[in-house]
Amino acid sequence: MFSFLLILIPILSGLLLFFIKNEKSAKSLSLLASVLTLAISIISLSSKTNLNFSAEWIPSLGAKFSLSLDGLSKMLCLLNSISLPIIFLSIFKNDNKYSPNFFGLMLLMQAGIMGVFLASDALLFYFFWELALIPAYFLCSIWGGEKRIQVTFKFFIYTFVGSLLMLLGIIYLYLQTKGSHSFSIQDFYSLQLSSNKQNTIFCLMFFAFAIKMPIFPFHSWQPDTYEQAPTPVTMILSGVMVKMGVFAVIKWLIPVLPDATNHFSNIVILLSVIGMLYASLIAIKQDDVKRMIAYSSIAHIGLICAAIFSNTINGLQGALIQMFNHGIIVIGLWIVADVIEKQIGTRKFSELGGLAQKAPTLAILLVVLSFANIALPLTSAFVGEFLMFSGLFKYNIWFAAIAAISIILGAVYTLNMVQKIFYGNTVSATENAIDISWNIKLALIFLVIIVLVFGVYPMPLINLINS
Amino acid sequence: MKIILAFIVLFPLAGFLVNGLFRNTRSKKSIAYYACSQIFSSFFLSCIAFYLVKNGGSEVVTYFDFIKISNLNISFSFQIDQLSALFLLIITGVGFLIHVYSAAYMHEEEPKHFARYFAYLNLFVFSMLILVLGANYVIMFMGWEGVGLCSYLLVGYWFKNNNYNYAAKKAFIMNRIGDLGFLLAVFWIINKLGTVGYTEVFAKAATLSTFDVTAITMLLFVGAMGKSAQIPLYTWLPDAMAGPTPVSALIHAATMVTAGIYMIARSNVLFSMSAITMNLITIIGLATALLSATIAIKQNDIKKVLAYSTVSQLGYMFLGLGVGAYTGAVFHVMTHAFFKALLFLGAGSVIHAMHHEQDIRNMGGLKKKLPITHLTFLLGCFAISGIPPFSGFFSKDEILAAAFASNPIYWVLGVVGAAMTAFYMFRLYATTFLGNFRGTKVQELHLHESPKAMTYPLIILAILSVVGGLIGIPEILGGNHQLHHFLSSVLTSEKPIHINHNTEFLLMATSVVIAVIAILFAVNKFSKKPELSEAKGLGKIFANKWYVDELYEKIIVIPLLAIATFLKNIVEKSGIDGIVNGVGKYIQYSARQIRLVQNGQVGSYVLFMVLAFIIMILIWVNDGHIYKFLTQLF
Amino acid sequence: MSLTEIIFWLLSGFAIVSAIMVLVSKSPIHSILWLILVFFAISGHYILLNAQFLAIVNLIVYAGAIMVLFLFVVMLINLDKESDPQKNIWIKLAGVISGGSLLIVLVSLVKQATEINAKEVLLSKGNIGLIETLGKVLFTDFIVPFEISSVLFLSAMVGAVVIGKK
Amino acid sequence: MPIQNYIIVALTLFTIGIVGVLVRRNALIVFMSIELMLNAVNLLLVAFSKVHHGAALAHNNATTVGAEAQIFVFFIMVVAAAEVSIGLAIIVMLYRNTRSIDINFLNRLKN
Amino acid sequence: MNSIIVSALLGVVMMFSGIFTTNKTIIKNIALIGMLILLVSNIANTYGWCTVDVDVKGMLVFSKFGYLFNSIIFFTSLIYIFLSGNDFADVGNNVAEYFALIFFVLCGVAILSSYNTLLMLFLGVEIMTIPLYILAGTDKKNLKSNEAALKYFLMGAFSTGIMLMGIALIYGINGNFKIEFETTSTIQNFGILLPLGLLFIFVSMCFKVSAAPFHFWTPDVYDGSPSVFTSFMSTIVKAAGFIAFIKLFETHSIQLQTSWKLILPIIIIATLLVGNITAVFQQSVKRMLAYSSIAQAGFMLFALYSSNTLSREGILLYSAAYSFATIGIFAVLIKMKDYSFDGFNGLSKTQPVLAATATIFLFSLAGIPLTGGFFAKYFMLASALQEHKAFLMVIIAVLFAAISVYYYFRVIQAMYFKQGDAETTEITSGFKLGLIVLAALIILLGVMPSILLQWLYF
């Protein structure tokens, strides 16, 4: 029942918002709905019963509307439901920029993502997968930056190609299930496929997930999209939506196609590692806050992917934790980027500087988040990255060693960012900057607290995943 | 003990939080008092802990599970034993003095920045305590990175100056390179032993193959290189002098940079198992000691001289570690903490007096204006030069003796380094304090002795520098080397030094004599007419730090950035994104072409149909062949 | 070679030549006249096959009604030789070549078709082509299509009205 | 008479019709070529009807096998007549608007 | 049989209604009621309530499948008339006749869904297409319409000729026109003329459903015809063509043996290629939709290729989803003053309901989940995947489906993301309501496809 509510509330409130014209009430309603979702998701954390939901859907196809809430989905739903109130909070004082439709679409997107995390029926999974994408398309295209239309379109088509191929994979698996075919994940798990078939399906499905995550060299949609999308949407995209890909790999790919996973893990890890270095190097040369965070995100996701395919407990655990942590951290970074862009009117490092004098609170919070971004110990990211690297190390020393170079590169670009935005003397653009308003402060502090608490004491998170 | 240790760590943390969070509302005075009191409380508890340990209270206390998954259990636990207790004292003790000193030194800052400074400083102490207290490599790594962070924050404390920021960034990144090695070593340990706790690791160390041990220790040593500024990762330390001088004293002389030595000493069981690593450590240490000593000779920035001197001294410590004289190294860490902190603080006092003038060519004759500073600085110089009975003598001598036992050439080189140390220190001393004042009139007018908050720490440190060596008086000089005994239960792999007393005495005397000669030469040369002209020949190379920074810039930074630019502009734009966009463009292009077939003429439409029909018939007639061909194709 | 065969070949040759003349004639009037000759030849075939009803219908409907309609149209719109648009020679060539190759392919296939080797066309004998037989069949077995074809005419009628009305 | 002959004659006429569609631009002549194709089919159907009739006649004297093909031909003629009425109407309409019955004269719809 | 008779009669009724009244609304309402009657009579027939029994002598066979298809078609037509019926008046004055022709077409459709002999196939195709030749040319003053009618007519007649040759050849071997071939069922070697005849019919049917390379008429005709009739042609008529196509080749693909598995994939891929790629470059939404209908046909051909239960269900779903969506988008398009993509700029501001529903229609056409179009495509892909060798083809199809998103979404981009003031003709609230209902239906199909398909089994 919880799982159903987690989807239902955002959907209903999202649809309702399309009929609300008053902006103030729209904001309040959306905040309320997202907080309600968060509350349910928190309640569900400790709940042992009422987690699953199942109903007939398309009997002739053997598709069921079945949702299940296991440890991993709990965590990701939590991430999803945390992110939205934070985002709403951070844009609460933005007057006139976002209409009620914006909030409606955001909630619908949340519902879609939630569904992806919850679905235990492949067809339903696919549905939610797309449902999450479409609001994103509209959000980015309507409220995005200058080149929003083309960029979002590229993003949409790119991911759509992937998801169609995934659909083929799903159908193929479905046709392999015994008896009257079924989309149930349990039936998928119990499939015994020949390795040839597995490899084919793996290629199809992994393509979709690789695009979503994104893994080098399928990432080229991502920096543009993140740059052009309205920042609240970027937060969801990079904080939560990319986790869909990772999540899908963990839940829908590896257990279903174990042989193929073994067969391809080398290639996947190689790609991930290349991607990490590649993205890190490019991030160093970026002059745009958003693009830099985007590339940094590619690097981090690369590590998560590599860790998952390392086929070790450490790696997997680390990846799971890191999915959560990366989400939190990157949302924080985006909030900062958003604030900077809104206040100063530019995102270019070369036009920024000295902001720390004008906005010390922002500076401090960003510094914490930045160091979390490079996985400094005592921030939550450290735990995840530590475990992931250790898993990767177990898999192959050289991969781990090469991948670990990105730790250094990560420090380079993150510190570059901090330095160029906040340090030095003020420049003309930052002359009149002021510190952040209470709502953003609140949002960021909340994130920072999560980052630090889980950095010092990550066991609740680990236990949650393993429950 | 559990509570004591927790509070040792928590006091600085509380100081950080309170000063950090309420920095806008509090007065400078309360900030300073609060920060100092936290550290003092910590120091006080450390003393208790030390006392308890001295009476056999070594233990590992576990607070909670940090990471616990099926096959790996990393607990958040502290280990208090002789080694960590000693370091606790050094950190909190010297740290307290420097806090007090800072309160005066930084008085010009605005309250909120003042608070920020103390918050960082407290955070540093906190991290450093975590580093030394951690009962496993992961907790140590936490502190390890934490001190790196604080170093970054403090070096870049004056964030308006971008040069300082670059220095801070450089420090952090070079540290990260080292950290990478550390981290890989930890992974290796986890991979082979499944645990990271010191006790478990050392207990199981015997099961490791030689290769594994060598790899692990090498990687750990890489970590130490980064943190303790050894070749090739030492260049950040001189740059890190951009931070406030007390910071240099605390972080870049007394404590953080010695973390590498602490770590190796802590892992002495592992290191002793790998002769290759030990040799490498020796060589690197020695090379660093000599290289940085040569550079120090030609530096004109008071802090830079001290910085290179620190690098050089750290090299000595590594030499000691490399030859198995762990106690010697730790001993030198301690004495070095005293005298180098003293020297830095003294330098700070000078800089303070000179209104942030750091070039020694513009100083001179400060002896009279700054008597206390002068005196304490001189004592510090004696200590570092290894003049008996100052503390440096004992510790350095122990290392040199061990080096001699290992290989006499090491000793020779070590003594050469020591001579250079004596030389440049007294060059610094002479240029700064002796002779005539060479600064501007304004500076001269404002020259004044520092306030008590600054001089008292100097005095205390001077006393420690003088007497600090007494806890490690070797047997040959009639002592019984209390430190050695104290640490013996931790540093189990200590290599005993087997040289007869005569030789040892001779060596000692030789080194002292050489040092004295160097001192006399330096004082003689620089007290009257300091070297103001541009250096030439070898001196120029020294002055330009062997062009190592430039070399790094050329072979690492520039190619890396070039690659990054190439990736960004060529591979990403034209390559990967180009392919994706190319697909789109190609589709549009082909759309433009294919639509031309639709030429609007019925005749050609029908022609296409007829041709297609003919082809269909032909396919149908030859279907067998085509099918076979296709099946072979796919 | 029997008489029927001679007649068959004569009629066939005549039909084919006339058909080709339909295409090559410059004037539409000539084309129509040639086409009427083709219909006559085909009607001759029908008679040869003892399909008398169709032979007559063919003449009445095609040669009589349809072709006259064509003639009317030609006269109505007053086409003459010069107004007949000429196609590019290459397109013509392409048309002829592709048509010819289609014919070659088809004919060679028919030549290879062994399943019809033994099948003979029953000439002159058999009375299914008579009106009586056809009428019976048409109004018993084929009553449904017959009725339905009225819809076709209705729509054609409506269509002609819709199109033709000013 | 072997059926092949009829088939070949019919196919030849049919192909000539196709060629007519291909090479002529006059809408009327194109249309006539199509009629030619239909006639070729008619001829073939009648010939086949006699083949099957002949085969069935051997067993049953009163058989009407084969009649359906001739009925079919009848229907083809019906349809052809209907088509002609429409087709000519369209051609005339075209002529009224453009003063031409060249099928390529109007070429607004392309690409 | 009900549907054939009733639709023919209704055609006549409509013809005469034009005599008694010239009020277009009344005529439209009559047509609407007539369509409702037709739908009801067909449903009644499905469940055997009021059936007109005619001895069809095996010419026609009525099946649940056919009935359901008819119901879908009639229902679609009902919506079509409801949404676009008023726009008939803009084409010309003979509104009653247009409706009559529409009913005649539906008669042809009903025949095609139940034919059992090649004769009825031929007649059905002709009854269906001859009115369309006229409808294509109804906008008499418009040269494009003239051109469309002429091209459609000439090429349609040409393809009829080809079909007839095929029928003649098949008859030559079989000796009858039944679509179940008795003589060949035991023979392994099917000879030459029979497959050749099938190939002829195949080409002709490919032409009717506009499969490449026999599609050339489609863009020109759809583009040139008055939009109201394009909407009808590209949906109902095309779906009927597919039903006829599948009905014939479901049983006879075996006669073409291996070549069937060679030729059809080539045709499918060519169709998808031409349809999708060419649609990319179009500047007019109408012409884009014409090409996209080719692309959709490519997907529908999958049903022909796989010929299994899934594909039978799928083609019904596809017909419904595709027809709903296309009729909807055309209904919106007809209201636009400018048919180019730029003409849609900013529609979401000026007519939010139109824009929103149009978005759903386009989603359905693109096969986005939650719309009927998704399940339509899903069934096609699944049915093809069930035939194991079709993997490559399916992947190619999917890639083309992604390309289709490109041009469908261009309209959405124009409506939502671009600045402009899209001009429309007057829009009634009834029209909007109709659109909303249609959009809701599409979403219903996309969420619960089983509500349609379960009718097959009850």
mmCIF file of N, CA and C in Angstrom, chain A residues 154 216-217 219-220 278 281 285 295 313-314 357 360 364 371 374 376-377 382-383 386 389-390 393-394 404 407-408 412 415-416 419 423-424 455-459, chain B residues 23 64-71 74 138 141-142 145 149 152 159-160 162 165-166 169 172-173 176 180 187-188 190-191 564-565 567-568 572 576-577 580-581:
data_model
loop_
_atom_site.group_PDB
_atom_site.id
_atom_site.type_symbol
_atom_site.label_atom_id
_atom_site.label_comp_id
_atom_site.label_asym_id
_atom_site.label_seq_id
_atom_site.Cartn_x
_atom_site.Cartn_y
_atom_site.Cartn_z
ATOM 1 N N LYS A 154 17.344 16.235 -28.416
ATOM 2 C CA LYS A 154 18.416 15.242 -28.561
ATOM 3 C C LYS A 154 18.387 14.282 -27.378
ATOM 4 N N PHE A 216 30.122 6.508 -20.672
ATOM 5 C CA PHE A 216 30.901 6.804 -21.868
ATOM 6 C C PHE A 216 30.753 5.652 -22.845
ATOM 7 N N PRO A 217 30.593 5.809 -24.106
ATOM 8 C CA PRO A 217 30.491 7.043 -24.885
ATOM 9 C C PRO A 217 29.049 7.422 -25.223
ATOM 10 N N HIS A 219 27.242 9.452 -23.430
ATOM 11 C CA HIS A 219 26.912 10.507 -22.473
ATOM 12 C C HIS A 219 26.652 11.841 -23.125
ATOM 13 N N SER A 220 26.813 11.937 -24.420
ATOM 14 C CA SER A 220 26.941 13.276 -24.985
ATOM 15 C C SER A 220 25.661 14.090 -24.863
ATOM 16 N N TYR A 278 37.878 10.385 -18.701
ATOM 17 C CA TYR A 278 37.508 11.265 -19.798
ATOM 18 C C TYR A 278 36.674 12.440 -19.277
ATOM 19 N N LEU A 281 38.667 14.747 -17.046
ATOM 20 C CA LEU A 281 39.576 15.628 -17.788
ATOM 21 C C LEU A 281 38.799 16.753 -18.439
ATOM 22 N N LYS A 285 38.455 21.385 -17.899
ATOM 23 C CA LYS A 285 38.510 22.472 -18.863
ATOM 24 C C LYS A 285 37.189 23.224 -19.016
ATOM 25 N N TYR A 295 29.763 16.993 -16.095
ATOM 26 C CA TYR A 295 30.846 16.042 -16.378
ATOM 27 C C TYR A 295 31.287 15.330 -15.109
ATOM 28 N N ILE A 313 30.846 -7.836 -3.451
ATOM 29 C CA ILE A 313 29.886 -7.310 -2.489
ATOM 30 C C ILE A 313 30.220 -5.867 -2.149
ATOM 31 N N ASN A 314 31.523 -5.641 -1.931
ATOM 32 C CA ASN A 314 31.928 -4.277 -1.590
ATOM 33 C C ASN A 314 31.473 -3.293 -2.651
ATOM 34 N N GLN A 357 33.169 36.516 -0.282
ATOM 35 C CA GLN A 357 33.038 37.717 0.543
ATOM 36 C C GLN A 357 31.600 38.160 0.649
ATOM 37 N N PRO A 360 28.990 34.423 2.232
ATOM 38 C CA PRO A 360 29.783 33.440 2.976
ATOM 39 C C PRO A 360 29.025 32.147 3.277
ATOM 40 N N ILE A 364 30.343 28.487 2.272
ATOM 41 C CA ILE A 364 30.635 27.388 3.196
ATOM 42 C C ILE A 364 29.883 26.135 2.772
ATOM 43 N N PHE A 371 33.493 19.194 -1.284
ATOM 44 C CA PHE A 371 34.370 18.165 -0.738
ATOM 45 C C PHE A 371 33.646 16.834 -0.637
ATOM 46 N N ILE A 374 34.077 15.250 -3.960
ATOM 47 C CA ILE A 374 35.311 14.528 -4.201
ATOM 48 C C ILE A 374 35.534 13.494 -3.108
ATOM 49 N N LEU A 376 35.512 13.299 0.200
ATOM 50 C CA LEU A 376 36.384 13.458 1.348
ATOM 51 C C LEU A 376 35.808 12.649 2.502
ATOM 52 N N PRO A 377 36.649 12.032 3.298
ATOM 53 C CA PRO A 377 36.110 11.278 4.420
ATOM 54 C C PRO A 377 35.283 12.173 5.326
ATOM 55 N N PHE A 382 32.285 9.483 0.771
ATOM 56 C CA PHE A 382 33.505 8.716 1.011
ATOM 57 C C PHE A 382 33.194 7.241 1.212
ATOM 58 N N VAL A 383 32.180 6.997 2.009
ATOM 59 C CA VAL A 383 31.857 5.605 2.321
ATOM 60 C C VAL A 383 31.580 4.842 1.033
ATOM 61 N N PHE A 386 34.662 4.613 -1.226
ATOM 62 C CA PHE A 386 35.637 3.707 -0.625
ATOM 63 C C PHE A 386 35.269 2.264 -0.935
ATOM 64 N N PHE A 389 35.583 1.534 -4.761
ATOM 65 C CA PHE A 389 36.958 1.326 -5.206
ATOM 66 C C PHE A 389 37.487 0.008 -4.676
ATOM 67 N N SER A 390 37.120 -0.290 -3.455
ATOM 68 C CA SER A 390 37.657 -1.528 -2.909
ATOM 69 C C SER A 390 37.100 -2.723 -3.681
ATOM 70 N N PHE A 393 38.812 -2.793 -6.947
ATOM 71 C CA PHE A 393 40.175 -3.257 -6.732
ATOM 72 C C PHE A 393 40.223 -4.773 -6.682
ATOM 73 N N LYS A 394 39.231 -5.303 -6.043
ATOM 74 C CA LYS A 394 39.176 -6.757 -5.950
ATOM 75 C C LYS A 394 39.017 -7.369 -7.335
ATOM 76 N N ALA A 404 41.134 5.327 -10.037
ATOM 77 C CA ALA A 404 41.393 6.160 -8.872
ATOM 78 C C ALA A 404 42.060 7.471 -9.257
ATOM 79 N N ILE A 407 40.097 10.396 -8.824
ATOM 80 C CA ILE A 407 40.008 11.051 -7.513
ATOM 81 C C ILE A 407 40.817 12.334 -7.532
ATOM 82 N N ILE A 408 42.013 12.210 -8.125
ATOM 83 C CA ILE A 408 42.862 13.394 -8.186
ATOM 84 C C ILE A 408 42.245 14.429 -9.104
ATOM 85 N N VAL A 412 40.965 18.290 -8.666
ATOM 86 C CA VAL A 412 41.410 19.431 -9.471
ATOM 87 C C VAL A 412 40.216 20.259 -9.913
ATOM 88 N N LEU A 415 38.079 21.838 -6.922
ATOM 89 C CA LEU A 415 38.720 22.974 -6.271
ATOM 90 C C LEU A 415 38.806 24.161 -7.204
ATOM 91 N N ASN A 416 39.017 23.876 -8.473
ATOM 92 C CA ASN A 416 38.991 24.942 -9.466
ATOM 93 C C ASN A 416 37.705 25.719 -9.372
ATOM 94 N N GLN A 419 37.437 27.681 -6.207
ATOM 95 C CA GLN A 419 38.335 28.825 -6.239
ATOM 96 C C GLN A 419 37.798 29.910 -7.159
ATOM 97 N N TYR A 423 36.651 32.440 -4.494
ATOM 98 C CA TYR A 423 37.841 33.070 -3.979
ATOM 99 C C TYR A 423 38.281 34.186 -4.890
ATOM 100 N N GLY A 424 39.352 34.776 -4.476
ATOM 101 C CA GLY A 424 39.856 35.903 -5.237
ATOM 102 C C GLY A 424 39.048 37.145 -4.925
ATOM 103 N N GLY A 455 28.008 10.514 6.428
ATOM 104 C CA GLY A 455 29.451 10.388 6.292
ATOM 105 C C GLY A 455 30.075 9.849 7.558
ATOM 106 N N VAL A 456 29.510 10.251 8.680
ATOM 107 C CA VAL A 456 30.072 9.797 9.943
ATOM 108 C C VAL A 456 29.474 8.443 10.317
ATOM 109 N N TYR A 457 28.187 8.324 10.061
ATOM 110 C CA TYR A 457 27.536 7.101 10.515
ATOM 111 C C TYR A 457 26.664 6.528 9.390
ATOM 112 N N PRO A 458 27.295 5.831 8.475
ATOM 113 C CA PRO A 458 26.547 5.370 7.303
ATOM 114 C C PRO A 458 25.740 4.098 7.531
ATOM 115 N N MET A 459 25.848 3.541 8.719
ATOM 116 C CA MET A 459 25.227 2.225 8.891
ATOM 117 C C MET A 459 23.715 2.213 8.639
ATOM 118 N N ARG B 23 30.133 32.478 13.908
ATOM 119 C CA ARG B 23 31.265 33.339 13.680
ATOM 120 C C ARG B 23 30.857 34.794 13.523
ATOM 121 N N PHE B 64 31.492 2.802 17.261
ATOM 122 C CA PHE B 64 30.354 2.241 16.524
ATOM 123 C C PHE B 64 30.878 1.632 15.230
ATOM 124 N N ASP B 65 30.020 0.887 14.569
ATOM 125 C CA ASP B 65 30.421 0.323 13.286
ATOM 126 C C ASP B 65 30.369 1.418 12.247
ATOM 127 N N PHE B 66 31.468 1.618 11.580
ATOM 128 C CA PHE B 66 31.472 2.650 10.553
ATOM 129 C C PHE B 66 30.904 2.063 9.257
ATOM 130 N N ILE B 67 31.541 1.032 8.810
ATOM 131 C CA ILE B 67 31.008 0.335 7.636
ATOM 132 C C ILE B 67 30.982 -1.141 7.999
ATOM 133 N N LYS B 68 29.817 -1.691 7.907
ATOM 134 C CA LYS B 68 29.756 -3.117 8.221
ATOM 135 C C LYS B 68 28.925 -3.799 7.149
ATOM 136 N N ILE B 69 29.600 -4.495 6.283
ATOM 137 C CA ILE B 69 28.883 -5.301 5.311
ATOM 138 C C ILE B 69 29.379 -6.718 5.461
ATOM 139 N N SER B 70 28.791 -7.590 4.700
ATOM 140 C CA SER B 70 28.955 -9.013 5.002
ATOM 141 C C SER B 70 30.411 -9.433 5.212
ATOM 142 N N ASN B 71 31.292 -8.944 4.366
ATOM 143 C CA ASN B 71 32.654 -9.476 4.470
ATOM 144 C C ASN B 71 33.654 -8.427 4.918
ATOM 145 N N ILE B 74 34.416 -2.388 9.286
ATOM 146 C CA ILE B 74 35.307 -1.303 9.650
ATOM 147 C C ILE B 74 34.631 -0.560 10.775
ATOM 148 N N VAL B 138 41.303 2.999 7.824
ATOM 149 C CA VAL B 138 40.247 3.841 7.271
ATOM 150 C C VAL B 138 40.052 5.072 8.133
ATOM 151 N N PHE B 141 42.758 7.237 7.529
ATOM 152 C CA PHE B 141 42.599 7.924 6.256
ATOM 153 C C PHE B 141 41.648 9.110 6.385
ATOM 154 N N MET B 142 40.653 8.943 7.234
ATOM 155 C CA MET B 142 39.743 10.062 7.489
ATOM 156 C C MET B 142 40.511 11.276 7.974
ATOM 157 N N GLU B 145 42.842 12.670 5.250
ATOM 158 C CA GLU B 145 42.221 13.583 4.297
ATOM 159 C C GLU B 145 41.746 14.844 4.999
ATOM 160 N N LEU B 149 42.391 18.626 4.028
ATOM 161 C CA LEU B 149 41.340 19.630 3.832
ATOM 162 C C LEU B 149 41.654 20.896 4.607
ATOM 163 N N TYR B 152 44.297 22.805 3.160
ATOM 164 C CA TYR B 152 43.780 23.554 2.017
ATOM 165 C C TYR B 152 43.082 24.825 2.477
ATOM 166 N N PHE B 159 41.596 34.213 1.078
ATOM 167 C CA PHE B 159 41.133 33.699 -0.216
ATOM 168 C C PHE B 159 41.028 34.771 -1.286
ATOM 169 N N LYS B 160 41.226 36.013 -0.876
ATOM 170 C CA LYS B 160 41.128 37.032 -1.912
ATOM 171 C C LYS B 160 42.337 36.993 -2.833
ATOM 172 N N ASN B 162 44.590 35.214 -5.178
ATOM 173 C CA ASN B 162 44.497 33.987 -5.950
ATOM 174 C C ASN B 162 45.754 33.150 -5.922
ATOM 175 N N ASN B 165 45.362 30.907 -3.220
ATOM 176 C CA ASN B 165 44.423 29.844 -3.548
ATOM 177 C C ASN B 165 45.071 28.761 -4.396
ATOM 178 N N TYR B 166 45.908 29.231 -5.333
ATOM 179 C CA TYR B 166 46.601 28.232 -6.145
ATOM 180 C C TYR B 166 47.478 27.355 -5.276
ATOM 181 N N LYS B 169 45.371 24.930 -3.470
ATOM 182 C CA LYS B 169 44.891 23.885 -4.370
ATOM 183 C C LYS B 169 46.009 22.895 -4.675
ATOM 184 N N PHE B 172 46.560 20.601 -1.840
ATOM 185 C CA PHE B 172 45.524 19.576 -1.719
ATOM 186 C C PHE B 172 45.675 18.516 -2.783
ATOM 187 N N ILE B 173 45.949 18.951 -3.999
ATOM 188 C CA ILE B 173 45.983 17.984 -5.091
ATOM 189 C C ILE B 173 47.197 17.072 -4.968
ATOM 190 N N ARG B 176 46.488 14.661 -2.557
ATOM 191 C CA ARG B 176 45.557 13.656 -3.082
ATOM 192 C C ARG B 176 46.285 12.569 -3.852
ATOM 193 N N LEU B 180 45.935 8.789 -2.912
ATOM 194 C CA LEU B 180 45.574 7.726 -3.823
ATOM 195 C C LEU B 180 46.370 6.470 -3.512
ATOM 196 N N PHE B 187 43.032 -0.708 0.059
ATOM 197 C CA PHE B 187 42.253 -1.693 -0.702
ATOM 198 C C PHE B 187 42.997 -3.010 -0.786
ATOM 199 N N TRP B 188 44.287 -2.867 -0.980
ATOM 200 C CA TRP B 188 45.090 -4.078 -1.104
ATOM 201 C C TRP B 188 45.006 -4.882 0.190
ATOM 202 N N ILE B 190 42.625 -4.744 2.398
ATOM 203 C CA ILE B 190 41.287 -5.315 2.525
ATOM 204 C C ILE B 190 41.179 -6.566 1.667
ATOM 205 N N ASN B 191 41.707 -6.430 0.480
ATOM 206 C CA ASN B 191 41.597 -7.519 -0.476
ATOM 207 C C ASN B 191 42.299 -8.776 0.020
ATOM 208 N N ALA B 564 43.174 17.386 -21.946
ATOM 209 C CA ALA B 564 41.807 17.753 -21.578
ATOM 210 C C ALA B 564 41.187 18.648 -22.641
ATOM 211 N N THR B 565 41.974 19.606 -23.102
ATOM 212 C CA THR B 565 41.453 20.489 -24.147
ATOM 213 C C THR B 565 41.134 19.696 -25.399
ATOM 214 N N LEU B 567 40.401 16.559 -25.589
ATOM 215 C CA LEU B 567 39.193 15.759 -25.376
ATOM 216 C C LEU B 567 37.954 16.626 -25.467
ATOM 217 N N LYS B 568 38.048 17.791 -24.838
ATOM 218 C CA LYS B 568 36.864 18.635 -24.782
ATOM 219 C C LYS B 568 36.496 19.160 -26.168
ATOM 220 N N GLU B 572 35.199 15.183 -27.753
ATOM 221 C CA GLU B 572 33.812 15.301 -27.310
ATOM 222 C C GLU B 572 32.967 15.972 -28.376
ATOM 223 N N ILE B 576 32.489 12.183 -30.163
ATOM 224 C CA ILE B 576 31.339 11.474 -29.605
ATOM 225 C C ILE B 576 30.047 12.206 -29.888
ATOM 226 N N ASP B 577 30.053 13.495 -29.542
ATOM 227 C CA ASP B 577 28.842 14.240 -29.842
ATOM 228 C C ASP B 577 28.693 14.373 -31.349
ATOM 229 N N VAL B 580 26.924 11.406 -32.681
ATOM 230 C CA VAL B 580 25.496 11.441 -32.366
ATOM 231 C C VAL B 580 24.782 12.463 -33.245
ATOM 232 N N ASN B 581 25.363 13.666 -33.282
ATOM 233 C CA ASN B 581 24.741 14.677 -34.131
ATOM 234 C C ASN B 581 24.852 14.292 -35.591
#
